[in-house]
mmCIF file of C-alpha atoms and ligand atoms in Angstrom:
data_model
loop_
_atom_site.group_PDB
_atom_site.id
_atom_site.type_symbol
_atom_site.label_atom_id
_atom_site.label_comp_id
_atom_site.label_asym_id
_atom_site.label_seq_id
_atom_site.Cartn_x
_atom_site.Cartn_y
_atom_site.Cartn_z
ATOM 1 C CA UNK A 1 79.889 -36.973 37.038
ATOM 2 C CA UNK A 2 77.623 -34.503 38.868
ATOM 3 C CA UNK A 3 76.257 -31.532 36.807
ATOM 4 C CA UNK A 4 78.244 -28.843 38.732
ATOM 5 C CA UNK A 5 81.468 -30.652 38.006
ATOM 6 C CA UNK A 6 80.883 -30.949 34.273
ATOM 7 C CA UNK A 7 79.840 -27.301 34.133
ATOM 8 C CA UNK A 8 83.104 -26.119 35.692
ATOM 9 C CA UNK A 9 85.056 -28.562 33.506
ATOM 10 C CA UNK A 10 83.425 -27.084 30.427
ATOM 11 C CA UNK A 11 84.155 -23.561 31.516
ATOM 12 C CA UNK A 12 87.780 -24.410 32.026
ATOM 13 C CA UNK A 13 88.124 -26.284 28.789
ATOM 14 C CA UNK A 14 86.401 -23.599 26.723
ATOM 15 C CA UNK A 15 88.504 -20.849 28.260
ATOM 16 C CA UNK A 16 91.667 -22.820 27.497
ATOM 17 C CA UNK A 17 90.470 -23.244 23.881
ATOM 18 C CA UNK A 18 90.265 -19.500 23.432
ATOM 19 C CA UNK A 19 86.588 -18.834 24.091
ATOM 20 C CA UNK A 20 86.198 -15.250 25.501
ATOM 21 C CA UNK A 21 82.495 -15.392 26.239
ATOM 22 C CA UNK A 22 79.999 -18.160 26.860
ATOM 23 C CA UNK A 23 76.518 -18.461 28.251
ATOM 24 C CA UNK A 24 73.807 -21.124 28.403
ATOM 25 C CA UNK A 25 70.073 -21.591 28.540
ATOM 26 C CA UNK A 26 67.143 -23.815 27.654
ATOM 27 C CA UNK A 27 66.244 -24.592 24.039
ATOM 28 C CA UNK A 28 63.222 -22.427 23.177
ATOM 29 C CA UNK A 29 61.594 -21.605 19.829
ATOM 30 C CA UNK A 30 63.015 -18.348 18.334
ATOM 31 C CA UNK A 31 59.723 -17.228 16.853
ATOM 32 C CA UNK A 32 60.614 -13.514 17.012
ATOM 33 C CA UNK A 33 63.811 -14.078 14.995
ATOM 34 C CA UNK A 34 62.029 -16.247 12.443
ATOM 35 C CA UNK A 35 59.299 -13.545 12.044
ATOM 36 C CA UNK A 36 62.024 -10.829 11.604
ATOM 37 C CA UNK A 37 63.757 -12.987 8.919
ATOM 38 C CA UNK A 38 60.468 -13.509 7.012
ATOM 39 C CA UNK A 39 59.701 -9.771 7.186
ATOM 40 C CA UNK A 40 63.147 -9.020 5.729
ATOM 41 C CA UNK A 41 62.746 -11.552 2.936
ATOM 42 C CA UNK A 42 59.286 -10.045 2.104
ATOM 43 C CA UNK A 43 60.821 -6.567 2.026
ATOM 44 C CA UNK A 44 63.554 -7.738 -0.370
ATOM 45 C CA UNK A 45 66.242 -7.031 2.223
ATOM 46 C CA UNK A 46 67.534 -10.572 2.445
ATOM 47 C CA UNK A 47 68.247 -13.360 0.019
ATOM 48 C CA UNK A 48 65.947 -16.283 0.797
ATOM 49 C CA UNK A 49 68.419 -18.721 -0.869
ATOM 50 C CA UNK A 50 71.125 -18.162 1.712
ATOM 51 C CA UNK A 51 71.856 -19.241 5.210
ATOM 52 C CA UNK A 52 69.133 -19.101 7.800
ATOM 53 C CA UNK A 53 66.955 -17.084 5.421
ATOM 54 C CA UNK A 54 66.545 -20.279 3.385
ATOM 55 C CA UNK A 55 64.210 -21.742 6.074
ATOM 56 C CA UNK A 56 63.696 -19.417 9.013
ATOM 57 C CA UNK A 57 61.190 -21.744 10.684
ATOM 58 C CA UNK A 58 63.696 -24.536 10.805
ATOM 59 C CA UNK A 59 66.409 -22.178 12.247
ATOM 60 C CA UNK A 60 63.940 -21.042 14.885
ATOM 61 C CA UNK A 61 62.852 -24.505 16.065
ATOM 62 C CA UNK A 62 65.979 -26.386 17.066
ATOM 63 C CA UNK A 63 63.738 -28.906 18.892
ATOM 64 C CA UNK A 64 62.832 -30.329 15.469
ATOM 65 C CA UNK A 65 66.512 -30.611 14.457
ATOM 66 C CA UNK A 66 67.647 -32.074 17.804
ATOM 67 C CA UNK A 67 64.517 -33.467 19.512
ATOM 68 C CA UNK A 68 66.584 -34.918 22.390
ATOM 69 C CA UNK A 69 68.145 -31.560 23.212
ATOM 70 C CA UNK A 70 66.855 -29.368 26.054
ATOM 71 C CA UNK A 71 69.700 -26.987 26.652
ATOM 72 C CA UNK A 72 72.592 -25.256 24.888
ATOM 73 C CA UNK A 73 75.825 -23.402 25.526
ATOM 74 C CA UNK A 74 76.705 -20.488 23.162
ATOM 75 C CA UNK A 75 80.356 -19.514 22.765
ATOM 76 C CA UNK A 76 82.320 -16.689 21.161
ATOM 77 C CA UNK A 77 85.912 -16.998 19.909
ATOM 78 C CA UNK A 78 87.818 -13.729 19.035
ATOM 79 C CA UNK A 79 89.749 -12.737 15.964
ATOM 80 C CA UNK A 80 91.782 -9.674 14.934
ATOM 81 C CA UNK A 81 91.052 -7.184 12.229
ATOM 82 C CA UNK A 82 93.549 -5.103 10.247
ATOM 83 C CA UNK A 83 94.326 -1.418 10.805
ATOM 84 C CA UNK A 84 93.004 -0.311 7.388
ATOM 85 C CA UNK A 85 89.842 1.358 6.181
ATOM 86 C CA UNK A 86 89.381 -1.169 3.410
ATOM 87 C CA UNK A 87 90.880 -4.615 4.015
ATOM 88 C CA UNK A 88 90.897 -7.001 1.072
ATOM 89 C CA UNK A 89 89.983 -9.994 3.137
ATOM 90 C CA UNK A 90 87.859 -9.513 6.251
ATOM 91 C CA UNK A 91 89.430 -10.411 9.590
ATOM 92 C CA UNK A 92 87.263 -13.445 10.349
ATOM 93 C CA UNK A 93 88.222 -14.995 6.970
ATOM 94 C CA UNK A 94 91.906 -14.208 7.322
ATOM 95 C CA UNK A 95 92.713 -15.726 10.613
ATOM 96 C CA UNK A 96 91.202 -19.111 10.365
ATOM 97 C CA UNK A 97 89.194 -18.141 13.456
ATOM 98 C CA UNK A 98 86.706 -20.800 12.553
ATOM 99 C CA UNK A 99 89.326 -23.501 13.004
ATOM 100 C CA UNK A 100 89.769 -22.364 16.651
ATOM 101 C CA UNK A 101 85.979 -22.253 17.078
ATOM 102 C CA UNK A 102 85.605 -25.734 15.584
ATOM 103 C CA UNK A 103 88.285 -27.141 17.888
ATOM 104 C CA UNK A 104 86.648 -25.556 20.981
ATOM 105 C CA UNK A 105 83.209 -26.969 20.064
ATOM 106 C CA UNK A 106 84.638 -30.425 19.278
ATOM 107 C CA UNK A 107 86.516 -30.522 22.645
ATOM 108 C CA UNK A 108 83.363 -29.567 24.523
ATOM 109 C CA UNK A 109 81.188 -32.091 22.738
ATOM 110 C CA UNK A 110 83.833 -34.842 23.404
ATOM 111 C CA UNK A 111 83.945 -33.944 27.070
ATOM 112 C CA UNK A 112 80.133 -34.026 27.425
ATOM 113 C CA UNK A 113 79.909 -37.347 25.627
ATOM 114 C CA UNK A 114 82.631 -38.817 27.776
ATOM 115 C CA UNK A 115 80.587 -37.775 30.807
ATOM 116 C CA UNK A 116 77.540 -39.638 29.436
ATOM 117 C CA UNK A 117 75.648 -36.658 27.917
ATOM 118 C CA UNK A 118 74.222 -36.631 24.474
ATOM 119 C CA UNK A 119 75.720 -33.572 22.715
ATOM 120 C CA UNK A 120 76.432 -31.977 19.369
ATOM 121 C CA UNK A 121 77.389 -28.567 18.067
ATOM 122 C CA UNK A 122 76.621 -26.093 15.256
ATOM 123 C CA UNK A 123 78.234 -22.930 13.924
ATOM 124 C CA UNK A 124 77.535 -20.799 10.894
ATOM 125 C CA UNK A 125 74.843 -23.353 9.898
ATOM 126 C CA UNK A 126 71.527 -22.894 8.109
ATOM 127 C CA UNK A 127 69.796 -24.768 10.933
ATOM 128 C CA UNK A 128 70.418 -22.192 13.712
ATOM 129 C CA UNK A 129 70.308 -18.472 14.342
ATOM 130 C CA UNK A 130 73.813 -18.081 15.880
ATOM 131 C CA UNK A 131 73.318 -14.453 16.861
ATOM 132 C CA UNK A 132 69.896 -15.072 18.526
ATOM 133 C CA UNK A 133 71.244 -18.071 20.488
ATOM 134 C CA UNK A 134 74.219 -16.001 21.670
ATOM 135 C CA UNK A 135 72.053 -13.102 22.683
ATOM 136 C CA UNK A 136 69.614 -15.266 24.608
ATOM 137 C CA UNK A 137 72.467 -17.021 26.398
ATOM 138 C CA UNK A 138 73.837 -13.638 27.470
ATOM 139 C CA UNK A 139 77.050 -14.034 25.485
ATOM 140 C CA UNK A 140 76.826 -10.469 24.123
ATOM 141 C CA UNK A 141 74.760 -7.512 23.086
ATOM 142 C CA UNK A 142 73.489 -6.989 19.533
ATOM 143 C CA UNK A 143 75.058 -3.719 18.375
ATOM 144 C CA UNK A 144 73.681 -1.137 15.976
ATOM 145 C CA UNK A 145 75.604 -2.931 13.180
ATOM 146 C CA UNK A 146 73.459 -6.085 13.923
ATOM 147 C CA UNK A 147 76.398 -8.143 15.169
ATOM 148 C CA UNK A 148 76.910 -9.669 18.592
ATOM 149 C CA UNK A 149 79.393 -7.627 20.624
ATOM 150 C CA UNK A 150 81.385 -8.858 23.552
ATOM 151 C CA UNK A 151 83.139 -6.546 26.146
ATOM 152 C CA UNK A 152 86.750 -5.647 25.213
ATOM 153 C CA UNK A 153 86.517 -7.508 21.813
ATOM 154 C CA UNK A 154 83.509 -5.948 20.187
ATOM 155 C CA UNK A 155 82.040 -7.802 17.256
ATOM 156 C CA UNK A 156 85.416 -9.457 16.355
ATOM 157 C CA UNK A 157 84.070 -12.849 17.394
ATOM 158 C CA UNK A 158 82.818 -15.960 15.603
ATOM 159 C CA UNK A 159 79.887 -17.784 17.248
ATOM 160 C CA UNK A 160 78.792 -21.321 17.771
ATOM 161 C CA UNK A 161 76.655 -23.434 20.106
ATOM 162 C CA UNK A 162 76.765 -26.875 21.841
ATOM 163 C CA UNK A 163 73.479 -28.631 22.263
ATOM 164 C CA UNK A 164 72.947 -30.969 25.261
ATOM 165 C CA UNK A 165 70.275 -33.166 26.783
ATOM 166 C CA UNK A 166 70.269 -31.115 29.999
ATOM 167 C CA UNK A 167 70.200 -27.401 30.669
ATOM 168 C CA UNK A 168 73.666 -26.537 31.992
ATOM 169 C CA UNK A 169 74.844 -23.434 33.731
ATOM 170 C CA UNK A 170 77.996 -22.282 31.911
ATOM 171 C CA UNK A 171 79.268 -18.717 31.976
ATOM 172 C CA UNK A 172 82.524 -17.224 30.717
ATOM 173 C CA UNK A 173 83.489 -13.549 30.383
ATOM 174 C CA UNK A 174 82.128 -10.224 31.479
ATOM 175 C CA UNK A 175 78.771 -8.741 30.490
ATOM 176 C CA UNK A 176 77.934 -5.142 29.426
ATOM 177 C CA UNK A 177 76.509 -3.162 32.318
ATOM 178 C CA UNK A 178 74.543 -0.840 29.975
ATOM 179 C CA UNK A 179 73.807 -0.305 26.329
ATOM 180 C CA UNK A 180 77.221 0.177 24.683
ATOM 181 C CA UNK A 181 75.682 1.791 21.547
ATOM 182 C CA UNK A 182 74.025 4.615 23.467
ATOM 183 C CA UNK A 183 75.006 7.919 21.909
ATOM 184 C CA UNK A 184 77.169 6.299 19.269
ATOM 185 C CA UNK A 185 76.709 5.735 15.510
ATOM 186 C CA UNK A 186 80.269 5.262 14.269
ATOM 187 C CA UNK A 187 79.421 1.968 12.552
ATOM 188 C CA UNK A 188 76.472 3.629 10.697
ATOM 189 C CA UNK A 189 78.661 6.451 9.471
ATOM 190 C CA UNK A 190 81.463 4.014 8.449
ATOM 191 C CA UNK A 191 79.245 1.784 6.256
ATOM 192 C CA UNK A 192 80.177 2.643 2.569
ATOM 193 C CA UNK A 193 76.759 1.581 1.269
ATOM 194 C CA UNK A 194 74.444 2.920 3.954
ATOM 195 C CA UNK A 195 73.351 -0.712 4.658
ATOM 196 C CA UNK A 196 72.835 -0.168 8.391
ATOM 197 C CA UNK A 197 69.360 1.301 8.579
ATOM 198 C CA UNK A 198 67.588 0.710 11.952
ATOM 199 C CA UNK A 199 69.507 -0.072 15.098
ATOM 200 C CA UNK A 200 70.355 -3.744 14.707
ATOM 201 C CA UNK A 201 69.262 -4.069 11.041
ATOM 202 C CA UNK A 202 71.484 -4.438 7.999
ATOM 203 C CA UNK A 203 69.976 -4.439 4.498
ATOM 204 C CA UNK A 204 71.730 -7.610 3.254
ATOM 205 C CA UNK A 205 71.408 -6.765 -0.373
ATOM 206 C CA UNK A 206 73.355 -3.514 0.230
ATOM 207 C CA UNK A 207 75.977 -5.099 2.469
ATOM 208 C CA UNK A 208 79.330 -5.474 0.714
ATOM 209 C CA UNK A 209 79.944 -8.895 2.247
ATOM 210 C CA UNK A 210 76.781 -10.095 0.436
ATOM 211 C CA UNK A 211 77.425 -8.172 -2.798
ATOM 212 C CA UNK A 212 80.841 -9.910 -3.087
ATOM 213 C CA UNK A 213 79.005 -13.250 -3.274
ATOM 214 C CA UNK A 214 76.383 -12.244 -5.778
ATOM 215 C CA UNK A 215 76.460 -13.614 -9.276
ATOM 216 C CA UNK A 216 75.508 -10.460 -11.150
ATOM 217 C CA UNK A 217 76.960 -7.067 -10.443
ATOM 218 C CA UNK A 218 75.831 -3.604 -11.507
ATOM 219 C CA UNK A 219 78.352 -0.915 -12.361
ATOM 220 C CA UNK A 220 77.616 0.564 -8.937
ATOM 221 C CA UNK A 221 78.326 -2.772 -7.220
ATOM 222 C CA UNK A 222 81.682 -3.046 -8.931
ATOM 223 C CA UNK A 223 82.647 0.399 -7.661
ATOM 224 C CA UNK A 224 81.212 0.220 -4.143
ATOM 225 C CA UNK A 225 83.011 -3.050 -3.181
ATOM 226 C CA UNK A 226 86.278 -1.118 -3.602
ATOM 227 C CA UNK A 227 89.365 -3.248 -3.116
ATOM 228 C CA UNK A 228 87.592 -5.880 -1.065
ATOM 229 C CA UNK A 229 87.829 -9.518 -2.145
ATOM 230 C CA UNK A 230 85.976 -11.244 0.679
ATOM 231 C CA UNK A 231 83.888 -9.791 3.480
ATOM 232 C CA UNK A 232 83.867 -6.235 4.843
ATOM 233 C CA UNK A 233 85.225 -5.060 8.212
ATOM 234 C CA UNK A 234 84.256 -1.392 7.987
ATOM 235 C CA UNK A 235 81.436 -1.390 10.565
ATOM 236 C CA UNK A 236 83.229 -3.773 12.937
ATOM 237 C CA UNK A 237 86.404 -1.748 12.740
ATOM 238 C CA UNK A 238 84.704 1.558 13.291
ATOM 239 C CA UNK A 239 83.397 0.357 16.642
ATOM 240 C CA UNK A 240 85.437 1.640 19.555
ATOM 241 C CA UNK A 241 84.822 -1.546 21.542
ATOM 242 C CA UNK A 242 87.726 -3.826 20.843
ATOM 243 C CA UNK A 243 89.989 -1.403 18.991
ATOM 244 C CA UNK A 244 92.944 -3.118 20.670
ATOM 245 C CA UNK A 245 92.065 -6.212 18.676
ATOM 246 C CA UNK A 246 93.505 -4.567 15.514
ATOM 247 C CA UNK A 247 96.812 -5.524 13.970
ATOM 248 C CA UNK A 248 98.821 -4.660 10.905
ATOM 249 C CA UNK A 249 97.668 -6.024 7.592
ATOM 250 C CA UNK A 250 99.037 -9.145 5.915
ATOM 251 C CA UNK A 251 98.633 -8.441 2.218
ATOM 252 C CA UNK A 252 96.620 -10.990 0.234
ATOM 253 C CA UNK A 253 98.438 -12.959 -2.512
ATOM 254 C CA UNK A 254 96.236 -11.625 -5.306
ATOM 255 C CA UNK A 255 98.453 -12.473 -8.274
ATOM 256 C CA UNK A 256 98.812 -16.059 -7.063
ATOM 257 C CA UNK A 257 95.042 -16.424 -6.531
ATOM 258 C CA UNK A 258 94.543 -15.366 -10.183
ATOM 259 C CA UNK A 259 97.178 -17.777 -11.461
ATOM 260 C CA UNK A 260 96.787 -21.040 -9.549
ATOM 261 C CA UNK A 261 94.402 -23.856 -10.417
ATOM 262 C CA UNK A 262 90.893 -24.167 -8.990
ATOM 263 C CA UNK A 263 91.778 -26.999 -6.639
ATOM 264 C CA UNK A 264 94.792 -25.140 -5.069
ATOM 265 C CA UNK A 265 92.788 -21.932 -4.801
ATOM 266 C CA UNK A 266 89.799 -23.600 -3.144
ATOM 267 C CA UNK A 267 92.119 -25.501 -0.768
ATOM 268 C CA UNK A 268 93.489 -22.157 0.413
ATOM 269 C CA UNK A 269 90.220 -20.218 0.708
ATOM 270 C CA UNK A 270 87.869 -23.136 1.074
ATOM 271 C CA UNK A 271 86.755 -21.867 4.533
ATOM 272 C CA UNK A 272 85.061 -18.879 2.758
ATOM 273 C CA UNK A 273 81.489 -19.028 1.578
ATOM 274 C CA UNK A 274 81.869 -19.362 -2.179
ATOM 275 C CA UNK A 275 78.664 -19.906 -4.159
ATOM 276 C CA UNK A 276 78.540 -23.434 -5.623
ATOM 277 C CA UNK A 277 82.275 -23.716 -4.747
ATOM 278 C CA UNK A 278 82.946 -21.930 -8.099
ATOM 279 C CA UNK A 279 86.463 -20.352 -8.005
ATOM 280 C CA UNK A 280 85.187 -17.800 -10.557
ATOM 281 C CA UNK A 281 83.819 -15.671 -7.722
ATOM 282 C CA UNK A 282 87.212 -15.414 -6.041
ATOM 283 C CA UNK A 283 89.045 -14.506 -9.265
ATOM 284 C CA UNK A 284 86.366 -12.019 -10.335
ATOM 285 C CA UNK A 285 86.595 -10.297 -6.960
ATOM 286 C CA UNK A 286 90.398 -10.181 -7.179
ATOM 287 C CA UNK A 287 90.342 -8.744 -10.717
ATOM 288 C CA UNK A 288 87.794 -6.141 -9.675
ATOM 289 C CA UNK A 289 89.767 -5.165 -6.507
ATOM 290 C CA UNK A 290 92.913 -4.652 -8.684
ATOM 291 C CA UNK A 291 90.961 -2.511 -11.073
ATOM 292 C CA UNK A 292 89.549 -0.452 -8.214
ATOM 293 C CA UNK A 293 93.018 -0.104 -6.624
ATOM 294 C CA UNK A 294 94.065 1.611 -9.842
ATOM 295 C CA UNK A 295 97.632 0.331 -10.224
ATOM 296 C CA UNK A 296 99.296 -3.018 -10.882
ATOM 297 C CA UNK A 297 102.569 -4.694 -9.938
ATOM 298 C CA UNK A 298 104.222 -6.666 -12.719
ATOM 299 C CA UNK A 299 103.179 -10.076 -11.276
ATOM 300 C CA UNK A 300 99.562 -8.849 -11.041
ATOM 301 C CA UNK A 301 99.667 -7.538 -14.607
ATOM 302 C CA UNK A 302 100.966 -10.928 -15.890
ATOM 303 C CA UNK A 303 98.326 -12.813 -13.896
ATOM 304 C CA UNK A 304 95.543 -10.618 -15.357
ATOM 305 C CA UNK A 305 96.932 -11.154 -18.866
ATOM 306 C CA UNK A 306 96.863 -14.916 -18.171
ATOM 307 C CA UNK A 307 93.180 -14.550 -17.043
ATOM 308 C CA UNK A 308 92.401 -13.069 -20.497
ATOM 309 C CA UNK A 309 93.283 -16.454 -21.963
ATOM 310 C CA UNK A 310 91.186 -18.581 -19.526
ATOM 311 C CA UNK A 311 88.734 -21.170 -20.866
ATOM 312 C CA UNK A 312 85.890 -19.550 -18.908
ATOM 313 C CA UNK A 313 84.520 -16.636 -20.876
ATOM 314 C CA UNK A 314 83.421 -14.865 -17.722
ATOM 315 C CA UNK A 315 87.034 -14.793 -16.498
ATOM 316 C CA UNK A 316 88.367 -13.559 -19.801
ATOM 317 C CA UNK A 317 85.967 -10.643 -19.600
ATOM 318 C CA UNK A 318 87.020 -9.867 -15.998
ATOM 319 C CA UNK A 319 90.705 -9.966 -16.864
ATOM 320 C CA UNK A 320 90.192 -7.608 -19.798
ATOM 321 C CA UNK A 321 87.996 -5.265 -17.874
ATOM 322 C CA UNK A 322 90.571 -5.000 -15.159
ATOM 323 C CA UNK A 323 93.558 -4.562 -17.462
ATOM 324 C CA UNK A 324 91.817 -1.837 -19.447
ATOM 325 C CA UNK A 325 90.640 -0.028 -16.317
ATOM 326 C CA UNK A 326 93.950 0.464 -14.403
ATOM 327 C CA UNK A 327 96.898 2.715 -14.735
ATOM 328 C CA UNK A 328 99.973 0.716 -15.817
ATOM 329 C CA UNK A 329 102.887 1.544 -13.536
ATOM 330 C CA UNK A 330 106.389 0.689 -14.648
HETATM 331 S S1 LIG B 401 79.928 -5.250 6.520
HETATM 332 FE FE1 LIG B 401 80.459 -3.351 5.445
HETATM 333 S S2 LIG B 401 78.802 -3.010 3.944
HETATM 334 FE FE2 LIG B 401 78.042 -4.530 5.473
HETATM 335 S S3 LIG B 401 77.029 -3.275 7.018
HETATM 336 FE FE3 LIG B 401 79.139 -3.525 7.724
HETATM 337 S S4 LIG B 401 80.244 -1.709 6.838
HETATM 338 FE FE4 LIG B 401 78.228 -1.897 5.785
HETATM 339 S S1 LIG B 402 80.197 1.644 16.626
HETATM 340 FE FE1 LIG B 402 78.983 2.451 18.283
HETATM 341 S S2 LIG B 402 76.845 2.161 17.645
HETATM 342 FE FE2 LIG B 402 78.089 0.843 16.334
HETATM 343 S S3 LIG B 402 78.058 -1.140 17.349
HETATM 344 FE FE3 LIG B 402 79.856 -0.043 18.132
HETATM 345 S S4 LIG B 402 79.263 0.993 19.985
HETATM 346 FE FE4 LIG B 402 77.378 0.384 18.862
#
């Protein structure tokens, strides 16, 4: 198949798979992004045990991961967020948006392979800077909140890339004509922890999405995460770009998450990043969210009482802390 044909076929297939923006380019070392990551680790603003911060050099040099690859196609798949200031589970984790992204990437890789190209894909992986790849491919603009924004949808997108032997020319979606953040700081003002410092920089250790995954919490951490259980949408949701992508909230089944066994719980929320796949983190966050909400329904009260009898001492403490800290409604 000639290159132009496979490029148009990919554009069609990705659009049908729900991709709202895509761009492409040659594989080049992302030295600037690796340098920024190292600076942030040195300044104590990022956890070197997590994600691309674990090995910025590897994430910057995709040639060493895929020596046969010369080009890539970056894609963005949209999701919706809830119309609430403080959602318990962030939009990208609620809507299984990653399942749609995975399907789009798999379909594109299969199409390329069928046409005789060597190809593979990555998303949310330690080996690649998703945001940098998307920015360089022209998929979107990095907003003041440090996330990739796409016209009409804003930062309500999950990102991934397809790596190929050849440099292809693939383009989907519109591009911003000018800096969309000019004269705006809504995301900065909406951040509950002041984690957005410079344009395009978030202090990871102060970001609630990261605090919710940390093992140890200070009293302030317990308070500042509010009623969130996983992720934080506040900066994304404050952004006027993509407000139409908001919908009414589906309440999280908090009592059930406290009650059910580890296997069932991890089956349900296994697409979240959970340190060491330890269900404790989910239950601790639920118990803390209930305490911060300040009132309990009967099923939630019973589930917390059950938590006080758990084998894991950490869970017993969380259950007790939550029960003692809330007002008991009838
Ligand atoms: S995700 Fe939440 S805590 Fe993190 S920068 Fe955005 S608003 Fe702030
Ligand atoms: S809220 Fe304003 S400053 Fe923040 S990302 Fe959106 S447009 Fe940019």
